[in-house]
XYZ file of C-alpha atoms in Angstrom:
720
model
C 0.000 0.000 0.000
C 1.440 3.298 -1.094
C 0.214 6.258 0.929
C 1.182 8.918 3.378
C 0.640 6.435 6.194
C 2.911 3.823 4.763
C 4.817 3.654 8.041
C 1.695 3.328 10.123
C 1.300 0.268 12.287
C -2.417 0.917 12.949
C -4.557 -2.171 12.384
C -7.330 0.008 10.932
C -4.963 1.540 8.419
C -3.578 -1.852 7.477
C -7.070 -3.261 6.980
C -8.007 -0.249 4.853
C -4.916 -0.758 2.703
C -5.663 -4.448 2.173
C -9.168 -3.587 0.993
C -7.846 -1.069 -1.537
C -5.193 -3.442 -2.829
C -7.841 -6.100 -3.393
C -9.613 -3.901 -5.972
C -8.832 -4.775 -9.656
C -9.266 -1.094 -10.578
C -6.554 1.479 -10.017
C -7.530 3.645 -7.001
C -5.974 7.048 -6.310
C -6.799 9.295 -3.366
C -6.186 12.823 -4.630
C -6.001 15.878 -2.374
C -7.418 19.287 -3.297
C -4.012 20.449 -4.488
C -3.898 17.560 -6.988
C -1.291 15.487 -5.191
C -1.727 11.752 -4.798
C -2.247 10.848 -1.144
C -3.050 7.210 -1.668
C -2.542 4.605 -4.442
C -3.252 0.896 -4.466
C -1.289 -1.909 -6.127
C -3.518 -1.877 -9.251
C -2.597 1.806 -9.789
C 1.097 0.952 -9.664
C 0.586 -1.745 -12.291
C -1.610 0.395 -14.554
C 0.698 3.421 -14.627
C 3.967 1.537 -14.450
C 5.469 3.161 -11.364
C 6.983 1.639 -8.317
C 4.657 1.802 -5.350
C 6.825 4.241 -3.436
C 6.976 6.663 -6.401
C 3.247 7.382 -6.649
C 2.570 8.954 -3.229
C 3.022 12.717 -3.298
C 3.150 12.838 -7.132
C 0.854 15.263 -8.933
C -1.949 13.154 -10.496
C -1.724 15.203 -13.723
C 1.561 13.490 -14.503
C -0.437 10.266 -14.937
C -2.798 11.732 -17.589
C -2.217 12.352 -21.283
C -2.157 15.925 -22.494
C -5.692 17.127 -23.138
C -7.126 15.081 -20.264
C -5.288 16.654 -17.336
C -8.224 18.887 -16.400
C -10.698 16.010 -16.262
C -9.991 15.117 -12.632
C -10.220 18.737 -11.503
C -13.625 19.024 -13.210
C -14.748 15.791 -11.591
C -13.589 17.042 -8.167
C -15.484 20.292 -8.671
C -18.654 18.522 -9.848
C -18.679 16.239 -6.808
C -18.308 19.202 -4.451
C -20.964 21.274 -6.193
C -23.536 18.518 -6.771
C -22.864 15.912 -4.123
C -26.230 14.193 -4.700
C -25.707 13.520 -8.453
C -22.983 10.952 -9.049
C -21.252 11.825 -12.341
C -21.036 9.329 -15.210
C -17.637 7.719 -15.900
C -15.346 9.756 -18.130
C -13.321 8.525 -21.108
C -9.700 9.573 -20.617
C -6.206 8.616 -21.785
C -3.660 7.685 -19.125
C 0.083 8.132 -19.444
C 2.302 5.178 -18.664
C 5.706 5.654 -17.068
C 7.321 4.687 -20.395
C 5.522 7.576 -22.116
C 2.880 5.524 -23.933
C -0.779 6.521 -23.766
C -3.634 4.118 -23.119
C -7.434 4.515 -23.077
C -9.180 4.354 -19.740
C -12.400 5.076 -17.915
C -12.380 7.226 -14.765
C -14.965 7.588 -12.023
C -14.736 9.212 -8.636
C -16.287 9.932 -5.271
C -15.416 12.140 -2.287
C -14.060 10.747 0.963
C -13.445 12.645 4.204
C -9.915 13.153 5.443
C -10.170 13.140 9.250
C -7.345 12.693 11.826
C -6.989 9.256 13.246
C -7.532 8.765 16.998
C -4.888 10.306 19.267
C -2.072 8.158 20.236
C -2.250 6.138 17.098
C 0.767 7.773 15.661
C -0.945 8.120 12.269
C -1.572 11.436 10.569
C -4.208 11.976 7.854
C -4.701 15.166 5.852
C -7.727 17.162 6.727
C -10.404 18.029 4.160
C -12.186 15.883 1.582
C -10.209 13.694 -0.804
C -11.184 12.509 -4.307
C -11.076 8.739 -4.593
C -10.432 8.262 -8.311
C -11.100 4.867 -9.846
C -9.293 4.262 -13.175
C -9.979 1.230 -15.398
C -8.090 0.496 -18.647
C -10.383 0.118 -21.687
C -7.955 -1.074 -24.368
C -9.724 -4.433 -24.540
C -13.091 -2.720 -24.864
C -11.987 -0.494 -27.732
C -10.598 -3.498 -29.564
C -13.960 -5.192 -29.158
C -15.744 -2.028 -30.312
C -13.464 -1.840 -33.344
C -14.238 -5.459 -34.189
C -17.924 -4.744 -33.781
C -17.744 -1.683 -36.017
C -15.787 -3.662 -38.604
C -18.323 -6.477 -38.471
C -21.224 -4.035 -38.823
C -19.464 -2.319 -41.719
C -18.887 -5.665 -43.414
C -22.502 -6.662 -42.833
C -23.769 -3.379 -44.259
C -21.475 -3.625 -47.285
C -22.578 -7.212 -47.863
C -26.258 -6.348 -47.693
C -25.844 -3.428 -50.087
C -23.593 -5.273 -52.548
C -25.791 -8.353 -52.935
C -28.182 -8.556 -55.864
C -30.897 -9.844 -53.518
C -33.476 -7.584 -51.954
C -33.421 -8.064 -48.155
C -36.248 -7.199 -45.737
C -36.256 -7.981 -41.984
C -39.568 -7.831 -40.116
C -40.030 -8.053 -36.356
C -42.627 -10.353 -34.851
C -44.648 -7.263 -34.005
C -44.943 -6.421 -37.719
C -42.437 -3.563 -37.819
C -39.688 -3.162 -40.390
C -36.423 -4.014 -38.636
C -34.041 -3.726 -41.587
C -33.721 -3.631 -45.378
C -31.222 -2.859 -48.120
C -31.418 -0.540 -51.111
C -31.871 -3.427 -53.534
C -35.171 -4.302 -51.857
C -36.402 -0.733 -52.341
C -35.350 -0.715 -55.996
C -36.789 -4.150 -56.705
C -40.246 -3.295 -55.402
C -40.251 0.462 -56.110
C -40.683 1.391 -52.442
C -39.630 4.726 -50.925
C -37.519 4.571 -47.726
C -40.035 6.738 -45.860
C -42.691 4.037 -46.288
C -40.582 1.627 -44.236
C -40.196 3.988 -41.279
C -43.754 3.528 -40.031
C -44.930 1.330 -37.191
C -46.968 -1.001 -39.427
C -46.198 -3.346 -42.285
C -49.527 -2.702 -44.009
C -48.400 0.028 -46.468
C -45.441 -2.029 -47.607
C -47.541 -5.176 -47.866
C -50.205 -3.448 -49.975
C -47.591 -2.117 -52.388
C -45.939 -5.538 -52.741
C -49.188 -7.489 -53.128
C -50.370 -5.119 -55.846
C -47.415 -6.171 -58.007
C -47.848 -9.949 -57.596
C -49.698 -11.871 -60.306
C -51.250 -14.474 -57.973
C -52.186 -12.362 -54.957
C -54.293 -15.039 -53.245
C -51.433 -17.540 -53.210
C -49.048 -14.833 -51.997
C -51.243 -13.903 -49.009
C -51.959 -17.551 -48.218
C -48.237 -18.190 -47.979
C -47.827 -15.256 -45.577
C -50.614 -16.609 -43.362
C -49.007 -20.055 -43.377
C -45.665 -18.636 -42.211
C -47.349 -16.441 -39.598
C -48.939 -19.567 -38.134
C -45.581 -21.340 -38.059
C -42.876 -18.778 -37.120
C -40.058 -21.369 -37.157
C -40.742 -22.500 -40.733
C -38.492 -21.725 -43.692
C -39.822 -21.162 -47.205
C -38.681 -21.013 -50.813
C -41.026 -20.262 -53.674
C -41.271 -18.378 -56.954
C -43.263 -15.206 -57.553
C -44.503 -14.106 -60.956
C -45.033 -10.341 -61.093
C -47.503 -8.503 -63.267
C -44.713 -6.703 -65.124
C -43.310 -10.021 -66.389
C -40.494 -10.384 -63.877
C -39.910 -13.580 -61.911
C -38.576 -13.459 -58.335
C -37.326 -16.228 -56.103
C -38.467 -15.654 -52.524
C -36.620 -17.108 -49.544
C -37.743 -16.751 -45.923
C -36.346 -17.932 -42.608
C -36.874 -16.960 -38.982
C -34.579 -14.420 -37.293
C -33.286 -15.808 -34.044
C -31.508 -14.299 -31.063
C -30.212 -17.324 -29.266
C -33.147 -19.708 -29.152
C -35.750 -16.954 -29.371
C -37.452 -16.069 -32.669
C -37.607 -12.275 -32.863
C -38.631 -11.780 -36.490
C -38.359 -13.042 -40.067
C -35.812 -12.364 -42.814
C -37.108 -12.160 -46.405
C -34.797 -12.423 -49.421
C -35.941 -11.686 -52.989
C -33.858 -12.509 -56.083
C -34.725 -11.457 -59.634
C -34.349 -14.620 -61.747
C -36.111 -13.297 -64.854
C -33.020 -13.616 -67.124
C -32.290 -17.099 -65.815
C -35.866 -18.237 -66.272
C -35.975 -16.816 -69.770
C -32.696 -18.583 -70.549
C -34.110 -21.819 -69.135
C -37.212 -21.486 -71.296
C -35.078 -20.780 -74.347
C -32.810 -23.711 -73.507
C -35.845 -25.956 -73.067
C -37.210 -24.917 -76.445
C -33.787 -25.383 -78.002
C -33.629 -28.870 -76.522
C -37.049 -29.659 -78.003
C -35.915 -28.368 -81.389
C -32.668 -30.320 -81.171
C -34.556 -33.445 -80.152
C -36.802 -33.076 -83.180
C -33.822 -32.504 -85.426
C -31.977 -35.424 -83.843
C -34.987 -37.611 -84.529
C -34.856 -36.587 -88.158
C -31.146 -37.269 -88.297
C -31.662 -40.685 -86.721
C -34.311 -41.387 -89.309
C -31.837 -40.389 -92.002
C -29.457 -43.066 -90.748
C -32.076 -45.687 -91.632
C -34.185 -43.936 -94.252
C -33.636 -42.496 -97.657
C -34.271 -38.774 -97.080
C -36.010 -38.269 -100.432
C -38.432 -41.193 -100.588
C -38.704 -42.279 -96.954
C -37.820 -45.844 -97.906
C -35.181 -47.841 -96.083
C -31.606 -47.149 -97.161
C -28.831 -49.449 -98.295
C -27.585 -50.138 -94.766
C -31.004 -51.354 -93.595
C -31.412 -53.579 -96.646
C -27.928 -55.075 -96.295
C -28.487 -55.945 -92.646
C -31.926 -57.436 -93.334
C -30.643 -59.560 -96.226
C -27.735 -60.894 -94.167
C -30.103 -61.764 -91.312
C -32.546 -63.519 -93.672
C -29.809 -65.682 -95.187
C -28.727 -66.779 -91.703
C -32.246 -67.869 -90.726
C -32.385 -71.649 -91.287
C -36.189 -71.830 -91.222
C -36.598 -69.610 -94.304
C -36.863 -71.702 -97.451
C -37.198 -68.742 -99.808
C -35.323 -65.456 -99.942
C -35.919 -63.271 -102.994
C -34.174 -60.057 -104.001
C -35.835 -57.789 -106.567
C -33.422 -55.136 -107.855
C -34.822 -52.512 -110.190
C -33.474 -49.514 -112.054
C -35.482 -46.857 -113.888
C -34.932 -46.797 -117.626
C -33.571 -43.589 -119.143
C -34.005 -41.738 -115.871
C -31.127 -39.410 -116.746
C -33.245 -37.902 -119.513
C -35.862 -36.847 -116.971
C -33.197 -34.930 -115.049
C -31.634 -33.451 -118.165
C -34.903 -32.351 -119.776
C -37.122 -31.451 -116.819
C -34.498 -30.861 -114.141
C -33.540 -32.608 -110.947
C -36.698 -31.565 -109.145
C -38.777 -33.458 -111.675
C -36.443 -36.409 -111.272
C -36.879 -36.331 -107.527
C -40.662 -36.175 -107.909
C -40.445 -39.227 -110.131
C -38.423 -41.120 -107.520
C -40.920 -40.264 -104.785
C -43.785 -41.565 -106.919
C -41.885 -44.752 -107.721
C -41.298 -45.321 -104.006
C -45.004 -44.863 -103.276
C -45.984 -47.388 -105.908
C -43.371 -49.869 -104.745
C -44.859 -49.890 -101.262
C -48.272 -50.575 -102.712
C -47.043 -53.449 -104.869
C -45.142 -55.187 -102.094
C -47.061 -54.592 -98.852
C -45.756 -57.822 -97.333
C -42.115 -57.177 -98.254
C -39.547 -57.378 -95.484
C -37.704 -54.325 -96.821
C -38.322 -51.834 -99.606
C -35.208 -49.705 -100.025
C -33.598 -47.146 -102.260
C -29.966 -48.035 -102.825
C -29.128 -44.703 -104.432
C -29.894 -42.738 -107.557
C -32.750 -44.472 -109.394
C -31.944 -47.929 -108.042
C -34.410 -49.676 -105.701
C -34.513 -53.088 -104.093
C -37.198 -55.275 -102.494
C -36.476 -58.111 -100.058
C -39.025 -60.938 -99.764
C -38.832 -63.883 -97.378
C -41.194 -66.879 -97.340
C -43.020 -65.402 -100.344
C -45.090 -67.953 -102.322
C -44.877 -66.130 -105.653
C -42.074 -63.589 -106.055
C -42.573 -63.549 -109.836
C -46.123 -62.247 -109.399
C -44.901 -59.383 -107.221
C -42.162 -58.557 -109.732
C -44.726 -58.503 -112.551
C -47.002 -56.281 -110.426
C -44.150 -53.831 -109.876
C -43.390 -53.585 -113.607
C -47.068 -53.120 -114.459
C -47.891 -50.584 -111.708
C -44.815 -48.437 -112.260
C -45.510 -48.197 -115.995
C -48.754 -46.298 -115.324
C -48.385 -42.667 -116.550
C -47.701 -39.941 -114.003
C -47.921 -36.162 -114.372
C -44.850 -34.290 -113.144
C -44.610 -30.507 -113.460
C -47.355 -30.551 -116.054
C -45.668 -33.209 -118.179
C -47.121 -36.702 -118.528
C -44.419 -39.340 -118.098
C -44.629 -43.119 -118.229
C -41.985 -44.597 -115.920
C -40.164 -47.605 -117.235
C -37.981 -49.972 -115.287
C -35.788 -52.980 -115.613
C -36.055 -55.466 -112.766
C -33.834 -58.384 -111.875
C -34.997 -61.188 -109.612
C -32.600 -63.484 -107.777
C -33.682 -66.197 -105.348
C -31.907 -68.355 -102.835
C -31.597 -71.815 -104.393
C -30.263 -75.135 -103.296
C -26.778 -73.714 -103.314
C -26.921 -71.190 -100.525
C -24.947 -68.047 -101.349
C -23.977 -64.976 -99.417
C -25.733 -61.626 -99.397
C -23.344 -59.944 -101.814
C -23.590 -62.818 -104.316
C -27.393 -62.836 -104.217
C -27.467 -59.100 -104.801
C -24.939 -59.545 -107.615
C -27.199 -62.071 -109.279
C -30.122 -59.662 -109.044
C -27.906 -56.967 -110.543
C -26.892 -59.196 -113.445
C -30.493 -60.112 -114.170
C -31.496 -56.450 -114.011
C -28.926 -55.522 -116.659
C -30.154 -58.476 -118.702
C -33.694 -57.085 -118.511
C -32.436 -53.683 -119.603
C -30.541 -55.246 -122.527
C -33.649 -57.261 -123.462
C -35.648 -54.118 -124.161
C -36.343 -52.567 -120.745
C -39.651 -52.271 -118.898
C -39.620 -55.908 -117.867
C -38.286 -58.250 -115.252
C -36.049 -61.278 -115.661
C -35.160 -63.981 -113.186
C -31.480 -64.689 -112.814
C -30.080 -67.485 -114.951
C -26.439 -68.503 -115.209
C -26.479 -67.633 -118.900
C -26.855 -64.034 -117.906
C -23.222 -63.994 -117.021
C -22.717 -62.820 -120.561
C -23.707 -59.413 -119.208
C -20.420 -59.423 -117.429
C -18.727 -59.682 -120.780
C -20.349 -56.454 -121.819
C -19.252 -54.833 -118.639
C -15.754 -56.155 -119.218
C -15.878 -54.570 -122.632
C -16.686 -51.260 -121.008
C -13.828 -51.712 -118.605
C -11.415 -52.330 -121.436
C -12.705 -49.252 -123.210
C -12.287 -47.216 -120.050
C -8.686 -48.358 -119.744
C -7.953 -46.746 -123.121
C -10.157 -43.707 -122.595
C -7.339 -41.421 -121.423
C -4.936 -42.544 -124.129
C -7.606 -41.966 -126.800
C -8.466 -38.486 -125.452
C -12.006 -39.602 -124.659
C -11.944 -38.055 -121.170
C -12.977 -34.408 -121.050
C -14.029 -31.908 -118.396
C -17.177 -29.847 -117.974
C -17.320 -26.966 -115.518
C -20.256 -25.894 -113.348
C -20.072 -22.513 -111.560
C -20.458 -22.060 -107.810
C -21.647 -18.578 -106.832
C -21.504 -16.380 -103.744
C -24.777 -14.491 -103.257
C -23.019 -12.056 -100.913
C -20.338 -11.154 -103.461
C -22.729 -11.448 -106.388
C -20.268 -13.383 -108.551
C -18.877 -16.764 -109.472
C -16.222 -17.738 -106.941
C -15.521 -21.324 -107.980
C -15.927 -23.882 -110.757
C -16.367 -27.592 -110.151
C -14.583 -29.807 -112.673
C -16.785 -32.750 -113.755
C -15.397 -35.772 -115.593
C -16.977 -36.785 -118.927
C -16.410 -39.905 -121.119
C -17.284 -39.758 -124.805
C -17.172 -43.234 -126.399
C -18.190 -44.381 -129.857
C -20.133 -41.207 -130.545
C -22.038 -41.309 -127.262
C -21.500 -40.009 -123.748
C -21.252 -42.565 -120.976
C -22.910 -41.198 -117.816
C -20.543 -40.532 -114.880
C -22.852 -42.612 -112.697
C -21.880 -45.563 -114.886
C -18.190 -45.141 -115.557
C -17.044 -43.523 -112.278
C -18.087 -46.527 -110.120
C -16.537 -48.759 -112.779
C -13.327 -46.736 -112.668
C -13.261 -47.019 -108.872
C -13.780 -50.756 -108.963
C -11.000 -51.244 -111.507
C -8.554 -48.729 -110.048
C -8.653 -46.646 -113.243
C -9.952 -43.738 -111.196
C -6.374 -42.750 -110.324
C -5.453 -42.183 -113.955
C -8.778 -40.608 -114.884
C -8.810 -38.437 -111.772
C -5.312 -37.125 -112.453
C -6.289 -36.375 -116.060
C -9.420 -34.485 -115.001
C -7.472 -32.526 -112.396
C -4.715 -31.593 -114.874
C -7.201 -30.549 -117.570
C -9.223 -28.529 -115.083
C -6.175 -26.629 -113.818
C -4.872 -25.891 -117.330
C -8.231 -24.714 -118.671
C -8.991 -22.551 -115.627
C -5.465 -21.236 -115.011
C -6.143 -17.903 -116.710
C -9.445 -17.366 -114.886
C -7.904 -18.298 -111.537
C -4.911 -15.985 -112.015
C -7.201 -12.963 -112.446
C -8.457 -13.165 -108.858
C -6.716 -15.015 -105.986
C -10.079 -15.552 -104.284
C -11.309 -17.819 -107.095
C -11.091 -21.578 -106.735
C -11.301 -24.856 -108.621
C -13.139 -27.800 -107.073
C -12.301 -31.356 -108.094
C -13.979 -34.568 -106.960
C -11.605 -37.027 -105.321
C -12.376 -40.701 -104.781
C -11.375 -42.646 -101.718
C -9.469 -44.927 -104.068
C -7.320 -41.995 -105.185
C -6.547 -41.102 -101.580
C -5.183 -44.581 -101.013
C -2.313 -43.734 -103.348
C 0.560 -42.601 -101.068
C 1.749 -40.227 -103.822
C -1.646 -38.593 -104.326
C -0.905 -35.360 -102.439
C 2.471 -35.048 -104.143
C 0.823 -35.518 -107.548
C -1.780 -32.810 -106.886
C 0.837 -30.282 -105.795
C 3.010 -31.126 -108.802
C 0.097 -30.581 -111.212
C -0.746 -27.282 -109.533
C 2.815 -26.040 -109.847
C 3.007 -27.077 -113.493
C -0.208 -25.225 -114.394
C 0.560 -22.127 -112.308
C -2.395 -22.659 -109.957
C -1.828 -21.839 -106.281
C -2.617 -24.735 -103.888
C -4.912 -22.473 -101.861
C -7.132 -22.160 -104.968
C -7.842 -25.897 -104.940
C -10.846 -27.491 -103.252
C -10.849 -31.293 -103.039
C -14.356 -32.733 -102.757
C -14.649 -36.064 -100.934
C -17.615 -38.051 -99.680
C -18.071 -38.941 -96.042
C -17.409 -42.614 -96.809
C -13.669 -41.963 -97.220
C -13.458 -41.245 -93.488
C -14.886 -44.652 -92.621
C -11.732 -46.341 -93.951
C -9.474 -47.570 -91.186
C -6.415 -46.580 -93.232
C -5.082 -43.412 -91.626
C -3.108 -42.769 -94.819
C -6.205 -41.171 -96.349
C -6.332 -38.598 -93.577
C -2.600 -38.032 -93.973
C -3.022 -37.264 -97.681
C -5.711 -34.677 -96.958
C -3.711 -33.172 -94.099
C -0.664 -32.766 -96.380
C -2.746 -30.901 -98.940
C -4.399 -28.743 -96.282
C -0.991 -27.844 -94.879
C -0.047 -26.673 -98.371
C -3.124 -24.415 -98.466
C -5.684 -26.566 -100.274
C -9.171 -26.940 -98.817
C -11.290 -30.047 -98.360
C -15.036 -30.133 -98.971
C -17.380 -32.852 -97.685
C -19.582 -33.705 -100.683
C -23.181 -35.036 -100.536
C -23.383 -33.980 -96.884
C -26.406 -35.359 -95.047
C -26.591 -38.655 -96.922
C -24.007 -40.402 -94.733
C -24.581 -42.252 -91.493
C -22.846 -40.067 -88.959
C -24.142 -37.123 -86.979
C -23.573 -33.423 -87.449
C -21.422 -33.430 -84.324
C -18.883 -35.700 -86.057
C -17.928 -32.809 -88.332
C -15.606 -31.431 -85.667
C -13.489 -34.578 -85.943
C -13.101 -34.494 -89.745
C -10.302 -32.617 -91.593
C -12.691 -30.568 -93.753
C -13.158 -26.866 -94.432
C -16.471 -26.883 -96.315
C -19.635 -28.984 -96.399
C -21.761 -29.391 -99.538
C -25.374 -30.068 -98.611
C -26.816 -32.788 -100.810
C -29.437 -31.761 -103.327
C -32.041 -34.027 -101.703
C -32.273 -31.521 -98.850
C -32.392 -28.534 -101.187
C -35.272 -30.154 -103.053
C -37.341 -29.898 -99.861
C -37.691 -26.176 -100.593
C -40.602 -25.642 -102.974
C -42.101 -22.232 -102.286
C -39.556 -20.774 -99.895
C -42.166 -20.561 -97.150
C -41.280 -23.938 -95.640
C -39.869 -24.288 -92.136
C -37.001 -26.740 -92.455
C -35.052 -26.880 -89.194
C -32.924 -29.690 -90.635
C -31.422 -27.262 -93.171
C -30.870 -24.461 -90.690
C -29.375 -26.964 -88.218
C -26.879 -28.173 -90.828
C -25.811 -24.649 -91.772
C -25.636 -23.347 -88.199
C -23.720 -26.381 -86.949
C -21.195 -26.094 -89.804
C -20.729 -22.371 -89.153
C -20.286 -22.971 -85.425
C -17.424 -25.315 -86.304
C -15.790 -22.706 -88.530
C -16.831 -24.402 -91.793
C -18.312 -22.819 -94.905
C -21.410 -24.264 -96.560
C -22.275 -24.857 -100.234
C -25.737 -25.964 -101.351
C -25.920 -28.305 -104.364
C -28.806 -28.770 -106.758
C -30.207 -25.223 -106.567
C -32.664 -25.042 -109.427
C -35.206 -22.369 -108.471
C -35.126 -18.770 -107.335
C -37.164 -19.767 -104.270
C -34.479 -22.234 -103.235
C -31.695 -19.706 -103.773
C -33.512 -17.014 -101.810
C -34.324 -19.443 -98.965
C -30.705 -20.583 -98.664
C -29.409 -17.017 -98.820
C -31.636 -16.132 -95.878
C -30.091 -19.019 -93.942
C -26.609 -17.505 -94.565
C -25.536 -20.379 -96.820
C -22.129 -19.260 -98.133
C -22.351 -20.422 -101.763
C -24.833 -21.993 -104.200
C -24.509 -24.433 -107.100
C -27.084 -25.786 -109.520
C -28.917 -25.530 -112.811
C -30.382 -22.156 -111.795
C -26.955 -20.642 -112.387
C -25.701 -22.886 -115.200
C -25.565 -26.399 -116.588
C -22.087 -27.947 -116.671
C -20.259 -26.512 -119.692
C -17.042 -27.458 -121.506
C -14.069 -25.138 -121.208
C -14.731 -23.471 -124.560
C -18.131 -22.326 -123.263
C -16.838 -21.092 -119.936
C -17.874 -17.526 -120.698
C -21.455 -18.685 -121.337
C -21.551 -20.346 -117.925
C -20.193 -17.184 -116.295
C -22.717 -14.976 -118.039
C -25.640 -17.236 -117.182
C -24.595 -17.366 -113.510
C -24.172 -13.599 -113.286
C -27.591 -13.042 -114.898
C -29.188 -15.396 -112.374
C -27.471 -13.580 -109.486
C -28.644 -10.233 -110.794
C -32.213 -11.507 -111.045
C -31.993 -12.894 -107.524
C -30.745 -9.544 -106.209
C -33.683 -7.681 -107.756
C -36.148 -9.844 -105.844
C -34.846 -8.672 -102.466
């Protein structure tokens, strides 16, 4: 105990000192002159002085500058108003090491009376100020943490996109953020009242289903501990998610917190995504159908027929399996005279009649072009069905105002005692079909071994094809490909032609023959060389112009193919980047990675690769991203779906959009009408090709093809 009686031996003084030292607060007895008469142990610790150094020291030395008059004011207040105890004062103390610290000071007056005589103790006369000082550093740290937490909470509430409203159990607004006001269009003054009614009326007026909204509020009012999550549709078209949970203080529920989130964009996106998924599902269904159906006629395709025939031949219980293979006679003339649309209409009608003639057939399929096939199993009289097909298909039909009488040649092959494979049975039907065609057409013939003589004729054609290049019988026709955006011809496709014995052999006849015999390499190189030489001048006038050449999968199997193409280009002065190599999707089904390597070598040199007859293969649109192609050419069977231009054909738009999303350009083949051209232009199809712009022309008539294409483009432009 540090005081003026420190040497006292009085028991009363010692007891008094022990009581003061037991206090956790610093206690200072201060005389009227400001000197410290008494200080306990807590004061020594708080101010950092030795106990003996506090007594007699002026108390002002223990206070920071600016607070040294606080004790004097407190002393004066206690003397003047002894009945009104003053509130504690916030001060800053001064430690012995010179550092300042926050503290709280309170005081009271005590009397300074002499101790009883003989005690040997002396005590100053007059009242003393007993000053209690308590350090508040810990409290300020807690206050700072609280302020920081409140600041963080406020910033969080104001930065969130959710509108927040807190209501007390008594129905008063306890808190909200600005987003809530903005979301509901509420003024801050409306929330300062003692009732929730004005706010509730304003909110309810904006809700589409007001009855359900109020019912939900009643349900939560009856169950204060419940949480809720629902969706509100507003009259202005917005959609809000509403969350609600009780506000608790400890275990007591004191109110409810409401959170509103505007999910209108998300809901709209979900609706759009849902519709897109429906559209994609419909398109996927059509694409799946294309894998098993001929897109033009709706009949089964070659893959379905092949599988069904193989399965039928493996079924031991079947005693009869018949294949009826038919080909339309002189069908090329329909295309050449009336156009491909008329030819397609003819094929559709043939397919319809075939179904009617063979209702019990296992499969009725279109193999390609004008070639159809019927598979019969356990049929008692296949000849009668074949005769019915020939008779029914020969009935006249009116197409585009012209009366035509379809004619066909049909070959019938049946499984005999000597069981054969699927390919052999189809081969026999093919041989008998050609025999029927050679016998005068419009008839059917059943396969007979003597018909093998037809192979001799085919061999004769093969031998003639082997000499075709040497005899200068191979020539090239060019068909323009136009850009509707640029309004000009941007490319020519080189088409192989074979003139033999005064007649022209159709490409559909000699190209497959050339592929089967391997002559396609020689013929393909000749066509490519002739095309480059004849178009070299036209290509040199504009670097953006290109030459497209069809390339067979057989050609790509030649390891020197890419080298040959680049050598021909260099010799003719044509830049590799002006070459477009058209391949069918079937080349990518070959397991030989050398084909891909050939195309990659040419692409690295600048040439482009186009996927011809796109849409007639068996793979999906998504497979495009895995193929080394730059352009897709939509098959004419899809273009023929456009008749008036008013059709809604998501399959076409899906093809074009998917190709564009993969960075590919799109060319449409078989464009024959202005309506088709205008429809495709609206779908952002990059280029167009077809009879509308020009028939294939030899090199000497290249200027006629250019003029015809430009005239068609000009006419198309005037219609817009």
